[in-house]
mmCIF file of C-alpha atoms in Angstrom:
data_model
loop_
_atom_site.group_PDB
_atom_site.id
_atom_site.type_symbol
_atom_site.label_atom_id
_atom_site.label_comp_id
_atom_site.label_asym_id
_atom_site.label_seq_id
_atom_site.Cartn_x
_atom_site.Cartn_y
_atom_site.Cartn_z
ATOM 1 C CA MET A 1168 1.498 17.814 11.172
ATOM 2 C CA GLN A 1169 2.503 17.055 7.612
ATOM 3 C CA GLU A 1170 2.722 13.961 5.460
ATOM 4 C CA ASP A 1171 4.426 13.571 2.126
ATOM 5 C CA GLU A 1172 2.467 12.345 -0.865
ATOM 6 C CA SER A 1173 3.624 8.718 -0.613
ATOM 7 C CA GLN A 1174 2.460 8.498 2.990
ATOM 8 C CA ALA A 1175 -0.913 9.939 2.064
ATOM 9 C CA HIS A 1176 -1.426 7.251 -0.577
ATOM 10 C CA LEU A 1177 -0.543 4.458 1.838
ATOM 11 C CA CYS A 1178 -2.686 5.589 4.743
ATOM 12 C CA THR A 1179 -5.905 3.845 5.693
ATOM 13 C CA PHE A 1180 -8.648 6.436 5.510
ATOM 14 C CA LEU A 1181 -12.162 6.636 6.879
ATOM 15 C CA ALA A 1182 -14.456 9.161 5.187
ATOM 16 C CA PHE A 1183 -17.711 9.766 7.020
ATOM 17 C CA ASP A 1184 -20.826 11.905 6.999
ATOM 18 C CA THR A 1185 -23.720 12.543 9.342
ATOM 19 C CA GLU A 1186 -27.326 13.603 8.925
ATOM 20 C CA THR A 1187 -28.940 15.456 11.810
ATOM 21 C CA THR A 1188 -32.110 17.183 12.957
ATOM 22 C CA GLY A 1189 -30.463 20.611 12.943
ATOM 23 C CA LEU A 1190 -27.314 22.657 13.332
ATOM 24 C CA ALA A 1191 -24.211 21.567 15.220
ATOM 25 C CA GLY A 1192 -23.899 23.048 18.686
ATOM 26 C CA ASN A 1193 -27.661 23.264 19.262
ATOM 27 C CA GLU A 1194 -28.575 21.238 22.344
ATOM 28 C CA ASN A 1195 -31.708 19.951 20.587
ATOM 29 C CA THR A 1196 -29.861 18.693 17.502
ATOM 30 C CA ARG A 1197 -29.619 14.922 17.253
ATOM 31 C CA LEU A 1198 -27.793 12.487 15.014
ATOM 32 C CA ILE A 1199 -30.198 10.596 12.742
ATOM 33 C CA GLU A 1200 -27.777 8.869 10.354
ATOM 34 C CA ILE A 1201 -24.071 8.113 10.133
ATOM 35 C CA ALA A 1202 -22.154 6.378 7.360
ATOM 36 C CA TRP A 1203 -18.547 5.888 6.429
ATOM 37 C CA VAL A 1204 -16.250 4.530 3.744
ATOM 38 C CA LYS A 1205 -12.984 2.857 4.694
ATOM 39 C CA GLY A 1206 -10.091 2.025 2.396
ATOM 40 C CA THR A 1207 -6.651 3.137 1.235
ATOM 41 C CA PHE A 1208 -5.646 5.746 -1.324
ATOM 42 C CA SER A 1209 -3.468 3.160 -3.066
ATOM 43 C CA SER A 1210 -6.506 1.015 -3.898
ATOM 44 C CA HIS A 1211 -9.995 1.590 -5.247
ATOM 45 C CA ASP A 1212 -11.366 -1.101 -2.926
ATOM 46 C CA ALA A 1213 -13.337 0.170 0.055
ATOM 47 C CA GLU A 1214 -15.922 -0.993 2.568
ATOM 48 C CA THR A 1215 -19.013 0.957 3.563
ATOM 49 C CA TRP A 1216 -21.211 1.174 6.656
ATOM 50 C CA GLN A 1217 -24.505 3.014 7.103
ATOM 51 C CA TYR A 1218 -26.715 3.327 10.178
ATOM 52 C CA LEU A 1219 -29.972 5.101 10.883
ATOM 53 C CA ILE A 1220 -30.308 6.137 14.529
ATOM 54 C CA LYS A 1221 -33.293 5.071 16.608
ATOM 55 C CA PRO A 1222 -34.862 8.208 18.095
ATOM 56 C CA VAL A 1223 -35.102 8.972 21.802
ATOM 57 C CA ARG A 1224 -37.978 11.394 22.362
ATOM 58 C CA MET A 1225 -37.398 13.321 19.161
ATOM 59 C CA LEU A 1226 -39.115 13.944 15.851
ATOM 60 C CA VAL A 1227 -37.456 14.628 12.524
ATOM 61 C CA PRO A 1228 -38.363 18.183 11.431
ATOM 62 C CA ASP A 1229 -40.334 18.379 8.195
ATOM 63 C CA LYS A 1230 -37.580 20.406 6.506
ATOM 64 C CA ILE A 1231 -35.044 17.664 7.302
ATOM 65 C CA THR A 1232 -37.347 14.989 5.894
ATOM 66 C CA GLU A 1233 -37.769 17.086 2.742
ATOM 67 C CA LEU A 1234 -33.988 17.449 2.437
ATOM 68 C CA THR A 1235 -32.913 13.882 3.246
ATOM 69 C CA GLY A 1236 -35.983 11.717 2.791
ATOM 70 C CA ILE A 1237 -35.444 10.358 6.319
ATOM 71 C CA THR A 1238 -38.690 9.966 8.268
ATOM 72 C CA ASP A 1239 -39.585 9.169 11.864
ATOM 73 C CA GLU A 1240 -40.961 5.825 10.689
ATOM 74 C CA MET A 1241 -37.650 4.923 9.045
ATOM 75 C CA LEU A 1242 -35.739 5.675 12.231
ATOM 76 C CA CYS A 1243 -38.167 3.748 14.430
ATOM 77 C CA THR A 1244 -38.257 0.654 12.230
ATOM 78 C CA SER A 1245 -34.696 0.538 10.861
ATOM 79 C CA GLY A 1246 -32.663 2.581 13.328
ATOM 80 C CA ILE A 1247 -30.240 1.303 15.954
ATOM 81 C CA PRO A 1248 -29.320 2.979 19.264
ATOM 82 C CA ALA A 1249 -26.869 5.869 18.902
ATOM 83 C CA ARG A 1250 -24.536 4.128 21.343
ATOM 84 C CA ASP A 1251 -24.266 1.079 19.066
ATOM 85 C CA ALA A 1252 -23.678 3.152 15.931
ATOM 86 C CA ILE A 1253 -20.994 5.283 17.561
ATOM 87 C CA SER A 1254 -19.364 2.177 19.028
ATOM 88 C CA ALA A 1255 -19.046 0.700 15.525
ATOM 89 C CA PHE A 1256 -17.756 4.040 14.250
ATOM 90 C CA SER A 1257 -15.228 4.217 17.084
ATOM 91 C CA ASP A 1258 -13.881 0.752 16.252
ATOM 92 C CA ALA A 1259 -13.432 1.804 12.629
ATOM 93 C CA VAL A 1260 -11.688 5.053 13.598
ATOM 94 C CA LYS A 1261 -9.209 3.191 15.808
ATOM 95 C CA THR A 1262 -7.889 1.247 12.819
ATOM 96 C CA SER A 1263 -7.702 4.251 10.464
ATOM 97 C CA ASP A 1264 -4.703 6.507 9.877
ATOM 98 C CA CYS A 1265 -6.834 9.525 9.020
ATOM 99 C CA VAL A 1266 -10.502 10.460 9.293
ATOM 100 C CA ILE A 1267 -12.042 12.554 6.526
ATOM 101 C CA ALA A 1268 -15.196 14.657 6.361
ATOM 102 C CA HIS A 1269 -16.515 17.600 4.393
ATOM 103 C CA ASN A 1270 -16.892 20.475 6.861
ATOM 104 C CA MET A 1271 -15.210 18.455 9.579
ATOM 105 C CA SER A 1272 -16.011 21.000 12.276
ATOM 106 C CA PHE A 1273 -19.736 20.274 11.862
ATOM 107 C CA ASP A 1274 -19.505 16.482 11.915
ATOM 108 C CA LYS A 1275 -16.899 16.492 14.672
ATOM 109 C CA THR A 1276 -19.178 18.602 16.866
ATOM 110 C CA ILE A 1277 -22.151 16.320 16.203
ATOM 111 C CA ILE A 1278 -20.168 13.245 17.254
ATOM 112 C CA ALA A 1279 -18.720 14.992 20.314
ATOM 113 C CA ASP A 1280 -22.162 16.135 21.474
ATOM 114 C CA GLU A 1281 -23.681 12.663 21.055
ATOM 115 C CA CYS A 1282 -20.791 11.091 22.964
ATOM 116 C CA SER A 1283 -21.196 13.642 25.748
ATOM 117 C CA ARG A 1284 -24.895 12.813 26.103
ATOM 118 C CA LEU A 1285 -24.125 9.099 26.170
ATOM 119 C CA GLY A 1286 -21.181 9.450 28.545
ATOM 120 C CA ILE A 1287 -18.783 7.640 26.207
ATOM 121 C CA PRO A 1288 -15.358 8.635 24.787
ATOM 122 C CA ASP A 1289 -15.301 10.740 21.643
ATOM 123 C CA PRO A 1290 -13.557 8.623 18.957
ATOM 124 C CA LEU A 1291 -12.450 11.746 17.075
ATOM 125 C CA SER A 1292 -10.784 13.499 20.006
ATOM 126 C CA LYS A 1293 -7.361 12.042 19.191
ATOM 127 C CA ALA A 1294 -7.857 11.105 15.548
ATOM 128 C CA TYR A 1295 -5.894 12.556 12.639
ATOM 129 C CA LEU A 1296 -8.527 14.623 10.818
ATOM 130 C CA PHE A 1297 -8.744 15.893 7.243
ATOM 131 C CA CYS A 1298 -11.376 18.352 6.013
ATOM 132 C CA THR A 1299 -12.143 18.219 2.292
ATOM 133 C CA MET A 1300 -13.915 21.566 2.529
ATOM 134 C CA LYS A 1301 -10.741 23.335 3.699
ATOM 135 C CA ALA A 1302 -8.622 21.469 1.165
ATOM 136 C CA GLY A 1303 -11.266 22.064 -1.495
ATOM 137 C CA VAL A 1304 -11.075 25.831 -1.082
ATOM 138 C CA ARG A 1305 -7.343 25.644 -1.761
ATOM 139 C CA TYR A 1306 -7.874 23.279 -4.707
ATOM 140 C CA ARG A 1307 -10.435 25.615 -6.277
ATOM 141 C CA LYS A 1308 -8.137 28.595 -5.797
ATOM 142 C CA ARG A 1309 -5.320 26.813 -7.630
ATOM 143 C CA ASN A 1310 -7.444 25.409 -10.449
ATOM 144 C CA THR A 1311 -10.064 28.045 -11.300
ATOM 145 C CA ASN A 1312 -10.213 31.752 -11.993
ATOM 146 C CA ARG A 1313 -13.483 32.245 -10.129
ATOM 147 C CA PRO A 1314 -13.831 34.669 -7.206
ATOM 148 C CA GLN A 1315 -12.843 32.792 -4.091
ATOM 149 C CA LYS A 1316 -15.105 32.016 -1.161
ATOM 150 C CA LYS A 1317 -14.178 30.709 2.276
ATOM 151 C CA THR A 1318 -16.195 27.519 1.839
ATOM 152 C CA ILE A 1319 -17.128 25.109 -0.925
ATOM 153 C CA SER A 1320 -20.003 22.635 -0.856
ATOM 154 C CA LEU A 1321 -19.345 18.951 -1.414
ATOM 155 C CA ILE A 1322 -21.439 19.092 -4.593
ATOM 156 C CA ASN A 1323 -19.401 21.988 -5.982
ATOM 157 C CA LEU A 1324 -16.097 20.394 -4.983
ATOM 158 C CA HIS A 1325 -17.084 17.157 -6.712
ATOM 159 C CA LYS A 1326 -18.087 19.164 -9.781
ATOM 160 C CA ALA A 1327 -14.803 21.110 -9.737
ATOM 161 C CA ILE A 1328 -12.744 17.914 -9.534
ATOM 162 C CA PHE A 1329 -14.717 15.494 -11.711
ATOM 163 C CA GLY A 1330 -16.905 17.785 -13.809
ATOM 164 C CA THR A 1331 -20.052 16.036 -12.606
ATOM 165 C CA VAL A 1332 -22.609 16.469 -9.848
ATOM 166 C CA PRO A 1333 -22.838 13.501 -7.436
ATOM 167 C CA PRO A 1334 -25.904 11.349 -8.207
ATOM 168 C CA THR A 1335 -27.273 11.660 -4.666
ATOM 169 C CA SER A 1336 -26.720 14.059 -1.799
ATOM 170 C CA HIS A 1337 -28.037 14.771 1.693
ATOM 171 C CA ARG A 1338 -27.828 11.132 2.732
ATOM 172 C CA ALA A 1339 -24.852 10.047 4.774
ATOM 173 C CA LEU A 1340 -23.515 7.184 2.647
ATOM 174 C CA PRO A 1341 -23.611 8.829 -0.798
ATOM 175 C CA ASP A 1342 -22.057 11.959 0.684
ATOM 176 C CA ALA A 1343 -19.351 9.928 2.444
ATOM 177 C CA ILE A 1344 -18.547 8.218 -0.860
ATOM 178 C CA SER A 1345 -18.371 11.566 -2.680
ATOM 179 C CA CYS A 1346 -16.153 12.907 0.098
ATOM 180 C CA ALA A 1347 -13.820 9.911 -0.231
ATOM 181 C CA ARG A 1348 -13.622 10.349 -4.017
ATOM 182 C CA CYS A 1349 -12.679 14.006 -3.627
ATOM 183 C CA ALA A 1350 -10.127 13.204 -0.922
ATOM 184 C CA TRP A 1351 -8.520 10.617 -3.217
ATOM 185 C CA ILE A 1352 -7.773 13.378 -5.741
ATOM 186 C CA LEU A 1353 -6.733 15.889 -3.101
ATOM 187 C CA ALA A 1354 -4.335 13.289 -1.682
ATOM 188 C CA LYS A 1355 -2.351 13.431 -4.918
ATOM 189 C CA SER A 1356 -1.612 17.117 -4.551
ATOM 190 C CA ASP A 1357 0.043 19.290 -1.960
ATOM 191 C CA THR A 1358 -3.480 20.298 -0.970
ATOM 192 C CA PHE A 1359 -3.734 17.175 1.183
ATOM 193 C CA PRO A 1360 -1.249 17.979 3.946
ATOM 194 C CA GLU A 1361 -1.331 21.776 3.724
ATOM 195 C CA ASN A 1362 -3.474 24.775 4.542
ATOM 196 C CA GLY A 1363 -4.822 23.491 7.834
ATOM 197 C CA ALA A 1364 -6.812 20.688 6.228
ATOM 198 C CA PHE A 1365 -5.088 18.206 8.502
ATOM 199 C CA GLY A 1366 -5.373 18.523 12.246
ATOM 200 C CA ARG A 1367 -6.438 16.972 15.502
#
């Protein structure tokens, strides 16, 4: 599916990120944080949501705590049930024209696995999806002379677009905000609808 540039600017977007205990597709991996930014590309105004997930018989691995700063105590005291967080996320997705993530395949799998465990519908199964990692590879190819790789990190994409490193990473909300900022620039170019970045 393709959209022209004017449609991209008018669409209501939702950019999200997840933090987890491990890799997508591993049956022991659990969602520990989800956050999203919702707005339009024609405006700089946006709303944000951020939820820690209350654990169910799980511990946050030390390496994840070192990476994110998220601890078991934080999840137990400030977390909400995964069902409630995904329900809020689902409501937000329903009123969005496109859903954005960096490395969408990872985050999409995490959400799908959590929904499967909970026995609830996957809000992303029919959503219009946009991956800033896929679009970012194309953007870098068009705008730099560096040897090309098949992936680009969110930090490096942000640096390629804005010339700066995001102030914070490896927490869901700051990464969702950085993802939204990058998508806003990508939406102005033919990178946005092309090269498989959009899909269902």
